[in-house]
Coordinates of C-alpha atoms and ligand atoms in Angstrom, one line a residue:
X1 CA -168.3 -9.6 74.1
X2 CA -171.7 -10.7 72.6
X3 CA -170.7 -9.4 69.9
X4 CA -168.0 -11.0 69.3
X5 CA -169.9 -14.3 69.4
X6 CA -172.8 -13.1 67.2
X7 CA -170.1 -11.8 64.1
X8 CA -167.7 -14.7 65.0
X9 CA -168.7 -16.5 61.3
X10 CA -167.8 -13.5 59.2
X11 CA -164.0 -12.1 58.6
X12 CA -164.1 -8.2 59.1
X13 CA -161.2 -6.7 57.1
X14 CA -159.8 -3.4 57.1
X15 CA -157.9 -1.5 54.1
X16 CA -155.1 0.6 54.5
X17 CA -153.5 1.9 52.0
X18 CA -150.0 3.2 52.8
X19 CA -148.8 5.4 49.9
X20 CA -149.5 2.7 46.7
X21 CA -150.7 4.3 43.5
X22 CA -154.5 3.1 44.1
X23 CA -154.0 0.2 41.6
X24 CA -154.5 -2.2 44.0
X25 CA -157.3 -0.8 45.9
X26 CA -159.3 -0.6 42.7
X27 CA -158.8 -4.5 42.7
X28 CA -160.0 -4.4 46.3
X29 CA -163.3 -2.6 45.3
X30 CA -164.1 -4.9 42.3
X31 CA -164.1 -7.6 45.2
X32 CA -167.5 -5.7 46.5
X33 CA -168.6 -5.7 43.4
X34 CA -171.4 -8.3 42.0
X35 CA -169.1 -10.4 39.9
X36 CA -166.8 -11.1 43.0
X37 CA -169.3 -10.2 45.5
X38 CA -166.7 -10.9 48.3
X39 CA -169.9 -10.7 51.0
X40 CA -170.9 -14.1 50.2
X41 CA -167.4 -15.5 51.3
X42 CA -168.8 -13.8 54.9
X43 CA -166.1 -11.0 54.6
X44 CA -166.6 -7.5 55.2
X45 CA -164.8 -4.5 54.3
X46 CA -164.4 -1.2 56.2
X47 CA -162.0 1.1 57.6
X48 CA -161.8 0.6 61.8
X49 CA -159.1 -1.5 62.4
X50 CA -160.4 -1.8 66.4
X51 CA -163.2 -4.1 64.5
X52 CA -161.0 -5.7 61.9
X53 CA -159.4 -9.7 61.8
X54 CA -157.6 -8.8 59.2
X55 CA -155.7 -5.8 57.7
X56 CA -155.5 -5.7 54.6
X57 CA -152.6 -3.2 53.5
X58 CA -152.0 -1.7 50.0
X59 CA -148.9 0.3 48.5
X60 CA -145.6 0.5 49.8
X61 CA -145.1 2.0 53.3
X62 CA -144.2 6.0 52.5
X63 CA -142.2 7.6 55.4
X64 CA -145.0 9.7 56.9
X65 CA -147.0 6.4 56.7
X66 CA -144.3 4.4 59.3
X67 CA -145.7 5.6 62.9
X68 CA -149.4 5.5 61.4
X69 CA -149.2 2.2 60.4
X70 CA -147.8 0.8 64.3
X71 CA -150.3 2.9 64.9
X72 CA -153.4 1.0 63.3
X73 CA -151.3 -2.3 63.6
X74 CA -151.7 -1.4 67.7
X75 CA -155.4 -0.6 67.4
X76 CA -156.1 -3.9 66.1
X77 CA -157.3 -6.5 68.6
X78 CA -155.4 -9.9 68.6
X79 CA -154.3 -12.1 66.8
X80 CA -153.7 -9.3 64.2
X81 CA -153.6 -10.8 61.0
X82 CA -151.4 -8.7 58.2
X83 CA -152.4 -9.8 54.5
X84 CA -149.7 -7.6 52.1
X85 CA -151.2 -6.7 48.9
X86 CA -149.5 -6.0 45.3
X87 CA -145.8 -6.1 44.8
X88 CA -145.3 -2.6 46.8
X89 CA -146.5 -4.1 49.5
X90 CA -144.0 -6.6 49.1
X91 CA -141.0 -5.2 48.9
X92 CA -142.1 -1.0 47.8
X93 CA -142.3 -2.3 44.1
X94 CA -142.1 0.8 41.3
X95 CA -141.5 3.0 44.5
X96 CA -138.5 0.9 46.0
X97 CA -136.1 3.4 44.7
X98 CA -138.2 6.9 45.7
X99 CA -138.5 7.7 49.9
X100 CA -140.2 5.0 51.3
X101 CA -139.4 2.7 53.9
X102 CA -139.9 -0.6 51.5
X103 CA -142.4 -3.7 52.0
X104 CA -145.1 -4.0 55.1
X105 CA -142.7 -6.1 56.9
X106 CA -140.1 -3.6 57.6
X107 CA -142.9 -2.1 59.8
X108 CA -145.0 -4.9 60.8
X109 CA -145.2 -8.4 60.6
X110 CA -147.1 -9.7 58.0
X111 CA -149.2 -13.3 57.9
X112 CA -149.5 -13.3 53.7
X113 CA -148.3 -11.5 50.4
X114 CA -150.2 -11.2 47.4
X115 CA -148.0 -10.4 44.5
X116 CA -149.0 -9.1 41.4
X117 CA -149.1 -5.3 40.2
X118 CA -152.0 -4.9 41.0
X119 CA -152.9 -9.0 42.2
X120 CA -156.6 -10.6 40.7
X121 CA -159.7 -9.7 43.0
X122 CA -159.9 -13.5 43.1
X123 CA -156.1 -13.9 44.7
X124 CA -157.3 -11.1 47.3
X125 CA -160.3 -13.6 48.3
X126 CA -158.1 -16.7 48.1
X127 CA -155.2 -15.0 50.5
X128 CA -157.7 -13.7 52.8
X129 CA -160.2 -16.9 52.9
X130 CA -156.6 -18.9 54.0
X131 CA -155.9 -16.4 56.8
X132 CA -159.4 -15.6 57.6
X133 CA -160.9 -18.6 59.2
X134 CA -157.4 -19.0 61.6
X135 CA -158.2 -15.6 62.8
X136 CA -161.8 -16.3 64.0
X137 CA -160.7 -19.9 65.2
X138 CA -157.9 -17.7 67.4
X139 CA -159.9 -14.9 68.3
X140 CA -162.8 -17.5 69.6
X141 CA -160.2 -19.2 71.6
X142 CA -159.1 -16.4 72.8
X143 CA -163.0 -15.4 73.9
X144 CA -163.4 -18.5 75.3
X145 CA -160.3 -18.7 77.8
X146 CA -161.5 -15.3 79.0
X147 CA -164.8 -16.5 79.6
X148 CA -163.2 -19.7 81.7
X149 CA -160.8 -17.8 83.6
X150 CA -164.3 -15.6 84.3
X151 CA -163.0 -12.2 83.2
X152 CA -166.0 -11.8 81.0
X153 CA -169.6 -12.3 81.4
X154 CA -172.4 -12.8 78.7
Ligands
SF4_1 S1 -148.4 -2.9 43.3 FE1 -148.8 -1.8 41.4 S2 -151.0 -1.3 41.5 FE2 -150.4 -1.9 43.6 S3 -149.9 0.1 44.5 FE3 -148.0 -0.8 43.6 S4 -147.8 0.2 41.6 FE4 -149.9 0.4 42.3

């Protein structure tokens, strides 16, 4: 729980890319990179959606992809904030037509949609700096009440 407190200033987002075409995950690595440098916005990119505010999912959702993505949607603690990336994440984009199930939000819900094929590194920030800060604010809330109602200690 401490450290929950301690990264409580800093948006931990996960990538998952559900069958896209990499595109937009290439635009989601020039974010790291030192013309974007997406670190000094405080946010964080990895792969553990059990640490993650936001997930941040790519590509359209392939069948085998349906049950893993509930899957990592489950793992990841409350209040679960779903940024869709690129048009396939929209609505399956190029792929609507192949054997996918379609956009993220058949599966699960989704907070914000980025379109674009792929969308700017700077709409990624934009989308995840207007989600970003409502996670933590939730998520602190959250910490807080449980602290009140005494069912964690720090
Ligand atoms: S939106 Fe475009 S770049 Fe992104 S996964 Fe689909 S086809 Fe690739």
């Amino acid at each position: 729980m401490l450290k929950e407190f301690v990264r409580k200033r800093s948006i931990h987002v996960c990538v998952v890319n559900t069958g896209g075409c990499n595109g937009c995950d290439i635009e989601i690595v020039s974010c790291l990179a030192p013309r974007y440098d997406i670190e000094q916005y405080g946010i964080f990119v990895h792969n553990n959606p059990r640490e993650a505010d936001v997930l941040l999912v790519t590509g359209p959702v392939t069948l085998p992809w349906k049950e893993r993505l509930k899957e990592i949607y489950e793992k990841t603690p409350e209040p679960k904030i779903v940024v869709a990336v690129g048009a396939c994440a929209l609505s399956g984009g190029i792929f609507k037509e192949g054997h996918v199930v379609g956009g993220i939000d058949k599966v699960i819900p989704v907070d914000a949609k980025i379109p674009g094929c792929p969308p700017r590194p700077s709409e990624i920030i934009e989308a995840i700096l207007k989600v970003g800060p409502d996670a933590l604010a939730m998520k602190e809330k959250m910490i807080k009440e449980k602290i009140r109602k005494g069912e964690v200690i720090i």
